CSV table of C-alpha atoms in Angstrom, one decimal:
chain,number,residue,atom,x,y,z
Z,10,MET,CA,52.0,-73.2,-81.1
Z,11,SER,CA,52.9,-71.9,-77.5
Z,12,PHE,CA,52.2,-68.2,-78.2
Z,13,LEU,CA,48.5,-68.2,-76.6
Z,14,PRO,CA,49.5,-69.7,-73.3
Z,15,ALA,CA,52.6,-67.3,-73.0
Z,16,LEU,CA,50.4,-64.3,-74.2
Z,17,LEU,CA,47.8,-65.3,-71.5
Z,18,ALA,CA,50.4,-65.7,-68.7
Z,19,ALA,CA,52.0,-62.3,-69.8
Z,20,ALA,CA,48.5,-60.6,-69.7
Z,21,SER,CA,47.7,-61.9,-66.4
Z,22,PRO,CA,48.8,-59.8,-63.4
Z,23,ALA,CA,51.6,-61.5,-61.5
Z,24,PRO,CA,50.8,-62.2,-57.7
Z,25,SER,CA,52.8,-60.3,-55.0
Z,26,PRO,CA,55.2,-62.2,-53.0
Z,27,SER,CA,53.4,-61.3,-49.8
Z,28,GLY,CA,50.2,-62.5,-51.1
Z,29,THR,CA,48.7,-59.0,-51.4
Z,30,ALA,CA,46.9,-57.7,-54.5
Z,31,PRO,CA,48.7,-58.4,-57.7
Z,32,SER,CA,51.0,-55.8,-59.2
Z,33,VAL,CA,50.2,-54.1,-62.6
Z,34,PRO,CA,52.2,-55.3,-65.6
Z,35,SER,CA,54.8,-52.7,-66.7
Z,36,ILE,CA,55.6,-51.4,-70.1
Z,37,GLN,CA,58.6,-53.6,-70.2
Z,38,ASP,CA,56.3,-56.9,-69.9
Z,39,ALA,CA,54.0,-55.6,-72.3
Z,40,GLN,CA,56.9,-55.3,-74.9
Z,41,GLU,CA,58.2,-58.8,-74.1
Z,42,SER,CA,54.8,-60.2,-74.8
Z,43,ALA,CA,54.5,-58.2,-78.2
Z,44,THR,CA,57.8,-59.4,-79.1
Z,45,GLN,CA,57.0,-63.0,-78.3
Z,46,ALA,CA,53.8,-62.9,-80.4
Z,47,ALA,CA,55.6,-61.2,-83.3
Z,48,SER,CA,58.2,-63.9,-83.3
Z,49,TRP,CA,55.6,-66.6,-83.2
Z,50,VAL,CA,53.7,-65.3,-86.2
Z,51,GLU,CA,57.1,-64.8,-88.1
Z,52,GLU,CA,57.9,-68.5,-87.3
Z,53,ASN,CA,54.4,-69.9,-88.2
Z,54,TRP,CA,53.2,-67.7,-91.2
Z,55,SER,CA,54.7,-69.9,-93.7
Z,56,THR,CA,52.8,-72.8,-92.3
Z,57,TRP,CA,49.6,-70.9,-92.2
Z,58,LEU,CA,50.1,-69.6,-95.7
Z,59,ALA,CA,50.6,-73.3,-97.0
Z,60,ILE,CA,47.6,-74.7,-95.3
Z,61,GLY,CA,45.4,-71.7,-96.6
Z,62,LEU,CA,46.7,-72.3,-100.0
Z,63,ARG,CA,46.1,-76.0,-99.9
Z,64,VAL,CA,42.5,-75.5,-98.7
Z,65,LEU,CA,41.8,-72.8,-101.4
Z,66,LEU,CA,43.2,-75.4,-103.9
Z,67,ILE,CA,41.0,-78.2,-102.7
Z,68,VAL,CA,38.1,-75.9,-102.8
Z,69,VAL,CA,38.8,-74.8,-106.3
Z,70,ILE,CA,39.4,-78.2,-107.6
Z,71,ALA,CA,36.3,-79.5,-106.1
Z,72,VAL,CA,34.0,-76.5,-107.3
Z,73,VAL,CA,35.6,-76.9,-110.8
Z,74,LEU,CA,35.2,-80.5,-110.8
Z,75,ARG,CA,31.6,-80.6,-109.5
Z,76,VAL,CA,30.6,-78.1,-112.4
Z,77,ALA,CA,32.5,-80.2,-115.0
Z,78,VAL,CA,30.6,-83.4,-113.9
Z,79,ARG,CA,27.2,-81.8,-113.6
Z,80,ARG,CA,27.5,-80.2,-117.1
Z,81,ALA,CA,28.8,-83.6,-118.4
Z,82,ILE,CA,25.7,-85.3,-117.0
Z,83,THR,CA,23.4,-82.6,-118.4
Z,84,LYS,CA,24.8,-83.0,-121.8
Z,85,LEU,CA,24.3,-86.8,-121.7
Z,86,ILE,CA,20.9,-86.5,-120.5
Z,87,ASP,CA,20.2,-84.0,-123.4
Z,88,ARG,CA,21.7,-86.7,-125.9
Z,89,MET,CA,19.5,-89.3,-124.6
Z,90,ASN,CA,16.5,-87.1,-125.3
Z,91,ARG,CA,17.8,-86.3,-128.8
Z,92,THR,CA,18.6,-90.0,-129.8
Z,93,ALA,CA,15.2,-91.8,-129.2
Z,94,GLN,CA,15.4,-95.2,-130.3
Z,95,ALA,CA,12.8,-96.0,-133.2
Z,96,VAL,CA,11.3,-99.4,-133.7
Z,97,ASP,CA,12.4,-100.6,-137.2
Z,98,GLY,CA,12.2,-97.1,-138.4
Z,99,THR,CA,8.6,-97.3,-139.0
Z,100,ALA,CA,5.7,-95.1,-138.2
Z,101,ILE,CA,4.8,-97.3,-135.1
Z,102,GLY,CA,8.2,-96.5,-133.7
Z,103,GLY,CA,7.6,-92.9,-133.9
Z,104,LEU,CA,4.2,-93.3,-132.1
Z,105,LEU,CA,5.8,-95.2,-129.3
Z,106,VAL,CA,8.3,-92.5,-128.5
Z,107,ASN,CA,6.5,-90.2,-125.9
Z,108,VAL,CA,8.6,-87.0,-125.7
Z,109,GLU,CA,7.2,-85.9,-122.5
Z,110,ARG,CA,7.6,-89.4,-121.0
Z,111,ARG,CA,11.2,-89.4,-122.0
Z,112,ARG,CA,11.8,-85.7,-120.7
Z,113,GLN,CA,10.5,-86.9,-117.4
Z,114,ARG,CA,12.6,-89.9,-117.1
Z,115,SER,CA,15.6,-88.1,-118.3
Z,116,GLN,CA,15.2,-85.4,-115.6
Z,117,ALA,CA,14.7,-88.0,-112.8
Z,118,ILE,CA,18.0,-89.9,-113.9
Z,119,GLY,CA,19.8,-86.6,-114.3
Z,120,SER,CA,18.8,-85.3,-110.8
Z,121,VAL,CA,19.8,-88.5,-109.2
Z,122,LEU,CA,23.2,-88.5,-110.9
Z,123,ARG,CA,23.9,-84.9,-110.2
Z,124,SER,CA,23.1,-85.5,-106.4
Z,125,VAL,CA,25.4,-88.4,-106.1
Z,126,ALA,CA,28.3,-86.7,-108.1
Z,127,SER,CA,27.9,-83.5,-105.7
Z,128,PHE,CA,27.8,-85.7,-102.5
Z,129,VAL,CA,30.8,-87.6,-103.6
Z,130,ILE,CA,32.8,-84.6,-104.7
Z,131,LEU,CA,31.9,-82.1,-101.8
Z,132,GLY,CA,32.4,-85.0,-99.2
Z,133,THR,CA,35.6,-85.9,-100.4
Z,134,ALA,CA,36.9,-82.2,-100.3
Z,135,ALA,CA,35.5,-81.7,-96.9
Z,136,LEU,CA,37.4,-84.7,-95.4
Z,137,MET,CA,40.6,-83.6,-97.0
Z,138,ILE,CA,40.2,-80.1,-95.6
Z,139,LEU,CA,39.7,-81.7,-92.3
Z,140,ALA,CA,42.8,-83.7,-92.6
Z,141,MET,CA,44.8,-80.4,-93.5
Z,142,PHE,CA,44.2,-79.1,-90.0
Z,143,GLU,CA,45.5,-82.4,-88.5
Z,144,ILE,CA,42.1,-83.5,-87.3
Z,145,ASN,CA,41.8,-87.3,-86.6
Z,146,LEU,CA,39.2,-88.5,-88.9
Z,147,ALA,CA,39.2,-92.1,-87.6
Z,148,PRO,CA,36.6,-91.5,-84.9
Z,149,LEU,CA,34.5,-89.5,-87.5
Z,150,LEU,CA,34.6,-92.1,-90.1
Z,151,ALA,CA,34.0,-94.9,-87.6
Z,152,SER,CA,30.8,-92.8,-86.3
Z,153,ALA,CA,29.8,-92.5,-89.8
Z,154,GLY,CA,30.1,-96.1,-90.5
Z,155,VAL,CA,28.1,-97.2,-87.3
Z,156,ALA,CA,25.3,-94.7,-88.2
Z,157,GLY,CA,25.1,-95.8,-91.7
Z,158,VAL,CA,24.8,-99.5,-90.7
Z,159,ALA,CA,22.1,-98.5,-88.1
Z,160,ILE,CA,20.2,-96.5,-90.7
Z,161,GLY,CA,20.6,-99.4,-93.1
Z,162,PHE,CA,19.1,-101.8,-90.8
Z,163,GLY,CA,16.4,-99.5,-89.7
Z,164,ALA,CA,15.5,-98.3,-93.1
Z,165,ARG,CA,16.2,-101.3,-95.4
Z,166,ASN,CA,12.8,-101.2,-96.9
Z,167,LEU,CA,13.4,-97.5,-97.8
Z,168,VAL,CA,16.7,-98.4,-99.3
Z,169,THR,CA,15.0,-101.2,-101.3
Z,170,ASP,CA,12.4,-98.9,-102.6
Z,171,PHE,CA,14.9,-96.2,-103.6
Z,172,LEU,CA,17.2,-98.5,-105.5
Z,173,SER,CA,14.2,-100.3,-107.2
Z,174,GLY,CA,12.9,-97.0,-108.3
Z,175,VAL,CA,16.3,-95.9,-109.6
Z,176,PHE,CA,16.6,-99.0,-111.8
Z,177,MET,CA,13.0,-98.8,-112.7
Z,178,ILE,CA,13.7,-95.5,-114.2
Z,179,LEU,CA,17.1,-96.3,-115.6
Z,180,GLU,CA,15.5,-99.4,-117.5
Z,181,ASP,CA,12.3,-97.4,-118.5
Z,182,GLN,CA,9.9,-100.3,-117.3
Z,183,TYR,CA,7.0,-97.9,-117.4
Z,184,GLY,CA,6.1,-94.1,-117.3
Z,185,VAL,CA,3.3,-91.6,-116.7
Z,186,GLY,CA,0.4,-92.6,-118.7
Z,187,ASP,CA,1.1,-96.2,-119.1
Z,188,GLN,CA,-1.4,-98.9,-118.3
Z,189,ILE,CA,0.4,-101.4,-116.2
Z,190,ASP,CA,-0.2,-104.4,-114.0
Z,191,ALA,CA,2.1,-104.4,-111.0
Z,192,GLY,CA,0.9,-107.6,-109.4
Z,193,VAL,CA,-0.3,-105.9,-106.1
Z,194,ALA,CA,-2.4,-103.3,-108.1
Z,195,SER,CA,-3.1,-102.4,-111.7
Z,196,GLY,CA,-4.2,-99.2,-113.4
Z,197,GLU,CA,-2.8,-96.0,-115.0
Z,198,VAL,CA,0.4,-94.7,-113.8
Z,199,VAL,CA,-0.2,-91.1,-112.7
Z,200,GLU,CA,3.1,-90.3,-110.9
Z,201,VAL,CA,6.4,-92.1,-110.9
Z,202,GLY,CA,8.8,-91.6,-108.0
Z,203,LEU,CA,12.0,-93.0,-106.6
Z,204,ARG,CA,10.2,-94.7,-103.8
Z,205,VAL,CA,6.4,-94.9,-104.7
Z,206,THR,CA,4.6,-95.3,-107.7
Z,207,LYS,CA,1.1,-93.8,-108.0
Z,208,LEU,CA,-1.6,-95.6,-110.0
Z,209,ARG,CA,-5.2,-94.8,-110.8
Z,210,GLY,CA,-7.5,-97.8,-110.9
Z,211,ASP,CA,-10.2,-98.6,-113.1
Z,212,ASN,CA,-12.9,-97.3,-110.8
Z,213,GLY,CA,-11.1,-94.0,-109.9
Z,214,GLU,CA,-9.3,-95.2,-106.8
Z,215,ILE,CA,-5.5,-94.1,-106.4
Z,216,TRP,CA,-3.0,-96.9,-105.4
Z,217,TYR,CA,0.4,-96.1,-103.6
Z,218,VAL,CA,2.8,-98.9,-104.6
Z,219,ARG,CA,6.1,-99.2,-103.0
Z,220,ASN,CA,8.8,-99.8,-105.7
Z,221,GLY,CA,10.3,-102.4,-103.6
Z,222,GLU,CA,7.1,-104.6,-103.5
Z,223,VAL,CA,6.8,-104.7,-107.2
Z,224,LYS,CA,8.1,-108.1,-108.2
Z,225,ARG,CA,6.9,-108.2,-111.9
Z,226,VAL,CA,5.3,-105.6,-114.1
Z,227,GLY,CA,3.1,-106.1,-117.1
Z,228,ASN,CA,3.1,-102.9,-119.3
Z,229,LEU,CA,0.0,-102.8,-121.5
Z,230,SER,CA,1.1,-99.4,-123.2
Z,231,GLN,CA,4.3,-100.2,-124.8
Z,232,GLY,CA,4.6,-101.9,-128.2
Z,233,TRP,CA,1.1,-102.8,-129.6
Z,234,ALA,CA,-2.0,-104.7,-128.3
Z,235,THR,CA,-3.9,-107.5,-130.0
Z,236,ALA,CA,-7.8,-107.3,-130.4
Z,237,GLY,CA,-9.2,-110.8,-130.7
Z,238,VAL,CA,-12.9,-111.8,-131.3
Z,239,ASP,CA,-14.3,-115.4,-131.5
Z,240,VAL,CA,-17.2,-115.8,-134.0
Z,241,THR,CA,-19.2,-118.8,-133.0
Z,242,VAL,CA,-21.6,-120.2,-135.6
Z,243,ARG,CA,-23.5,-123.4,-136.5
Z,244,PRO,CA,-21.4,-126.2,-137.9
Z,245,THR,CA,-23.6,-126.3,-140.9
Z,246,GLU,CA,-22.5,-122.9,-142.1
Z,247,ASP,CA,-20.7,-122.2,-145.2
Z,248,LEU,CA,-17.1,-121.4,-144.0
Z,249,ASP,CA,-16.3,-119.6,-147.2
Z,250,GLU,CA,-19.4,-117.3,-147.1
Z,251,VAL,CA,-18.5,-116.7,-143.2
Z,252,LYS,CA,-14.8,-115.9,-144.1
Z,253,ALA,CA,-15.9,-113.4,-146.9
Z,254,VAL,CA,-18.2,-111.5,-144.6
Z,255,LEU,CA,-15.7,-111.4,-141.9
Z,256,SER,CA,-13.0,-110.1,-144.4
Z,257,GLU,CA,-15.5,-107.5,-145.7
Z,258,VAL,CA,-16.2,-106.1,-142.2
Z,259,GLY,CA,-12.6,-105.9,-141.5
Z,260,GLU,CA,-11.8,-104.1,-144.5
Z,261,LYS,CA,-14.5,-101.6,-144.3
Z,262,MET,CA,-13.7,-100.9,-140.7
Z,263,SER,CA,-10.0,-100.3,-141.5
Z,264,LYS,CA,-10.9,-97.5,-143.9
Z,265,GLU,CA,-13.2,-95.6,-141.5
Z,266,GLU,CA,-12.1,-93.1,-139.0
Z,267,PRO,CA,-11.2,-93.1,-136.2
Z,268,TRP,CA,-10.6,-97.0,-136.5
Z,269,ASN,CA,-8.0,-96.6,-139.2
Z,270,GLU,CA,-5.9,-94.8,-136.6
Z,271,LEU,CA,-6.5,-97.2,-134.0
Z,272,LEU,CA,-5.7,-100.2,-136.1
Z,273,TRP,CA,-2.2,-100.8,-136.7
Z,274,GLY,CA,-2.7,-103.8,-138.9
Z,275,PRO,CA,-5.2,-105.5,-141.1
Z,276,VAL,CA,-8.1,-107.3,-139.5
Z,277,GLU,CA,-7.2,-111.0,-140.1
Z,278,THR,CA,-9.5,-114.1,-140.1
Z,279,LEU,CA,-7.2,-116.7,-138.5
Z,280,GLY,CA,-9.4,-119.7,-139.2
Z,281,LEU,CA,-11.2,-122.1,-137.1
Z,282,ASP,CA,-10.2,-122.0,-133.6
Z,283,SER,CA,-12.4,-125.2,-132.5
Z,284,VAL,CA,-15.1,-127.5,-134.1
Z,285,LEU,CA,-17.7,-128.9,-131.8
Z,286,LEU,CA,-20.9,-131.0,-132.4
Z,287,ASP,CA,-23.2,-127.9,-132.0
Z,288,SER,CA,-21.0,-125.1,-133.1
Z,289,MET,CA,-17.5,-123.9,-134.5
Z,290,VAL,CA,-15.5,-121.0,-133.6
Z,291,VAL,CA,-13.8,-118.6,-136.2
Z,292,ARG,CA,-10.9,-116.4,-134.9
Z,293,VAL,CA,-10.6,-112.8,-135.9
Z,294,SER,CA,-7.5,-110.8,-134.9
Z,295,ALA,CA,-6.2,-107.3,-135.4
Z,296,LYS,CA,-3.0,-105.5,-134.2
Z,297,THR,CA,-4.1,-102.2,-132.4
Z,298,MET,CA,-2.7,-99.2,-130.6
Z,299,PRO,CA,-1.7,-99.9,-127.2
Z,300,GLY,CA,-4.7,-99.8,-124.7
Z,301,LYS,CA,-7.2,-99.8,-127.4
Z,302,SER,CA,-7.8,-103.5,-127.9
Z,303,LEU,CA,-11.1,-103.6,-126.0
Z,304,THR,CA,-12.5,-100.8,-128.0
Z,305,ILE,CA,-11.6,-102.4,-131.2
Z,306,GLU,CA,-13.1,-105.7,-130.1
Z,307,ARG,CA,-16.4,-104.2,-128.9
Z,308,GLU,CA,-16.8,-102.4,-132.4
Z,309,LEU,CA,-15.7,-105.8,-134.2
Z,310,ARG,CA,-18.4,-107.7,-132.5
Z,311,TRP,CA,-21.0,-105.0,-133.2
Z,312,ARG,CA,-20.2,-105.0,-136.9
Z,313,ILE,CA,-19.8,-108.8,-137.4
Z,314,LYS,CA,-23.1,-109.4,-135.7
Z,315,ARG,CA,-25.0,-107.1,-138.0
Z,316,ALA,CA,-23.2,-108.4,-141.0
Z,317,LEU,CA,-23.9,-112.0,-140.4
Z,318,ASP,CA,-27.5,-111.3,-139.5
Z,319,ASN,CA,-27.9,-109.5,-142.7
Z,320,VAL,CA,-26.6,-112.5,-144.8
Z,321,GLY,CA,-28.8,-115.0,-142.6
Z,322,ILE,CA,-25.8,-116.4,-140.7
Z,323,HIS,CA,-26.7,-116.5,-136.9
Z,324,MET,CA,-24.2,-116.6,-134.1
Z,325,VAL,CA,-24.7,-119.4,-131.5
Z,326,GLY,CA,-23.5,-119.8,-128.1
Z,327,GLY,CA,-24.6,-118.9,-124.4
Z,328,ILE,CA,-28.0,-120.5,-123.4
Z,329,PRO,CA,-29.1,-123.4,-125.6
Z,330,ALA,CA,-32.0,-123.0,-127.7
Z,331,PRO,CA,-35.1,-124.9,-126.8
Z,332,ALA,CA,-36.2,-128.0,-128.8
Z,333,GLU,CA,-38.1,-127.4,-132.1
Z,334,SER,CA,-40.8,-130.0,-131.1
Z,335,GLY,CA,-44.4,-128.9,-130.9
Z,336,GLU,CA,-45.3,-130.4,-127.6
Z,337,SER,CA,-43.1,-130.9,-124.7
Z,338,ASP,CA,-43.3,-133.9,-122.3
Z,339,PRO,CA,-44.6,-132.6,-118.8
Z,340,THR,CA,-42.9,-135.5,-117.0
Z,341,ALA,CA,-39.4,-134.7,-118.6
Z,342,GLY,CA,-38.3,-132.8,-115.5
Z,343,MET,CA,-39.6,-135.4,-113.0
Z,344,ALA,CA,-37.3,-138.1,-111.4
Z,345,ALA,CA,-37.8,-141.7,-111.9
Z,346,PRO,CA,-40.0,-143.6,-109.1
Z,347,SER,CA,-37.9,-145.2,-106.5
Z,348,ALA,CA,-38.5,-148.6,-104.9
Z,349,PHE,CA,-37.7,-146.9,-101.4
Z,350,ALA,CA,-41.0,-144.8,-101.8
Z,351,ASN,CA,-43.0,-147.8,-100.8
Z,352,THR,CA,-42.5,-148.8,-97.3
Z,353,SER,CA,-43.7,-152.5,-98.0
Z,354,SER,CA,-41.2,-153.2,-100.6
Z,355,PRO,CA,-38.1,-155.5,-100.0
Z,356,GLN,CA,-35.7,-152.6,-100.6
Z,357,ALA,CA,-37.4,-150.5,-97.9
Z,358,SER,CA,-37.4,-153.3,-95.6
Z,359,ALA,CA,-33.8,-154.2,-96.0
Z,360,ALA,CA,-32.8,-150.4,-95.6
Z,361,SER,CA,-34.8,-150.0,-92.2
Z,362,PRO,CA,-32.7,-150.0,-89.3
Z,363,LEU,CA,-32.6,-153.3,-87.1
Z,364,THR,CA,-34.4,-153.1,-83.7
Z,365,PRO,CA,-32.0,-153.8,-80.9
Z,366,PRO,CA,-32.7,-156.9,-78.8
Z,367,SER,CA,-34.3,-156.2,-75.3
Z,368,THR,CA,-32.2,-157.0,-72.3
Z,369,THR,CA,-33.4,-158.4,-69.0
Z,370,LYS,CA,-32.0,-157.5,-65.6
């Protein structure tokens, strides 16, 4: 490795002994310098070749390994897309599998895994190449460690959001189009990211929820929903007749469109939910498509009210009905007379404050 200083020394003009202008190098000096350079190259070409071959081998292995790992991840994601889990093999399970949602979820997972694999493989290859040139990696690794710790402390919320987003996507807690309750906000999922989830509220507002702030999630769009209607009637009504009317309403509704698609089960009359002195409550329930329970409940109330009115059964509840007597007592809303209203009564005298005794100087 002493060829470069020797070559520079040979190329520089040598000063004259008397301190005058330097002399011009002769042909013999140039031949000696060329001979030294050729001998240095001849001595070190094998080392250069070995280092070059090792670097080339590291690069080739890193590229091949990166391509193989990325292809394996892609095939795994494609297999996840093809093998969707059905629920009990029923038609409900088929409706639960959202192809577009699964595609977005698999793409997000695949992108994260491919990025991590590329970073690890290429980073390791770069460190190995630097080590081949006898570069001390200890300061570099120490600086990277200190920088990582500083970034970790400064951006711990960002790291928390990112990790929460990764696990949320891996566990498929919710996806685009789901109606969720995230605690800090609720609404329809518009966009799912690794750091932020975007929700659209009931009034059209957009909520940006950090994934690290979500402590619990209630997904209203997975599985099925339940529509429940409480029918309050007088306690003197015939329960068998009430049940027959409710069953007829549910059976008729389940055969009409579009309710036959929204109802995933028969409309059932569960029975008496409560019995009071002036009313009794009959519970009606049905299994519905996710997110359609309120629509089914409104339609059921409409149909039940009309059906009960047609057979002479009236629903009760809300503001109590006035008394059926012909005349009302005008003093019913007045308070009873009080003894304190008369200032000369013993009660008023006892309640009056005492006069303090006069003091003389």
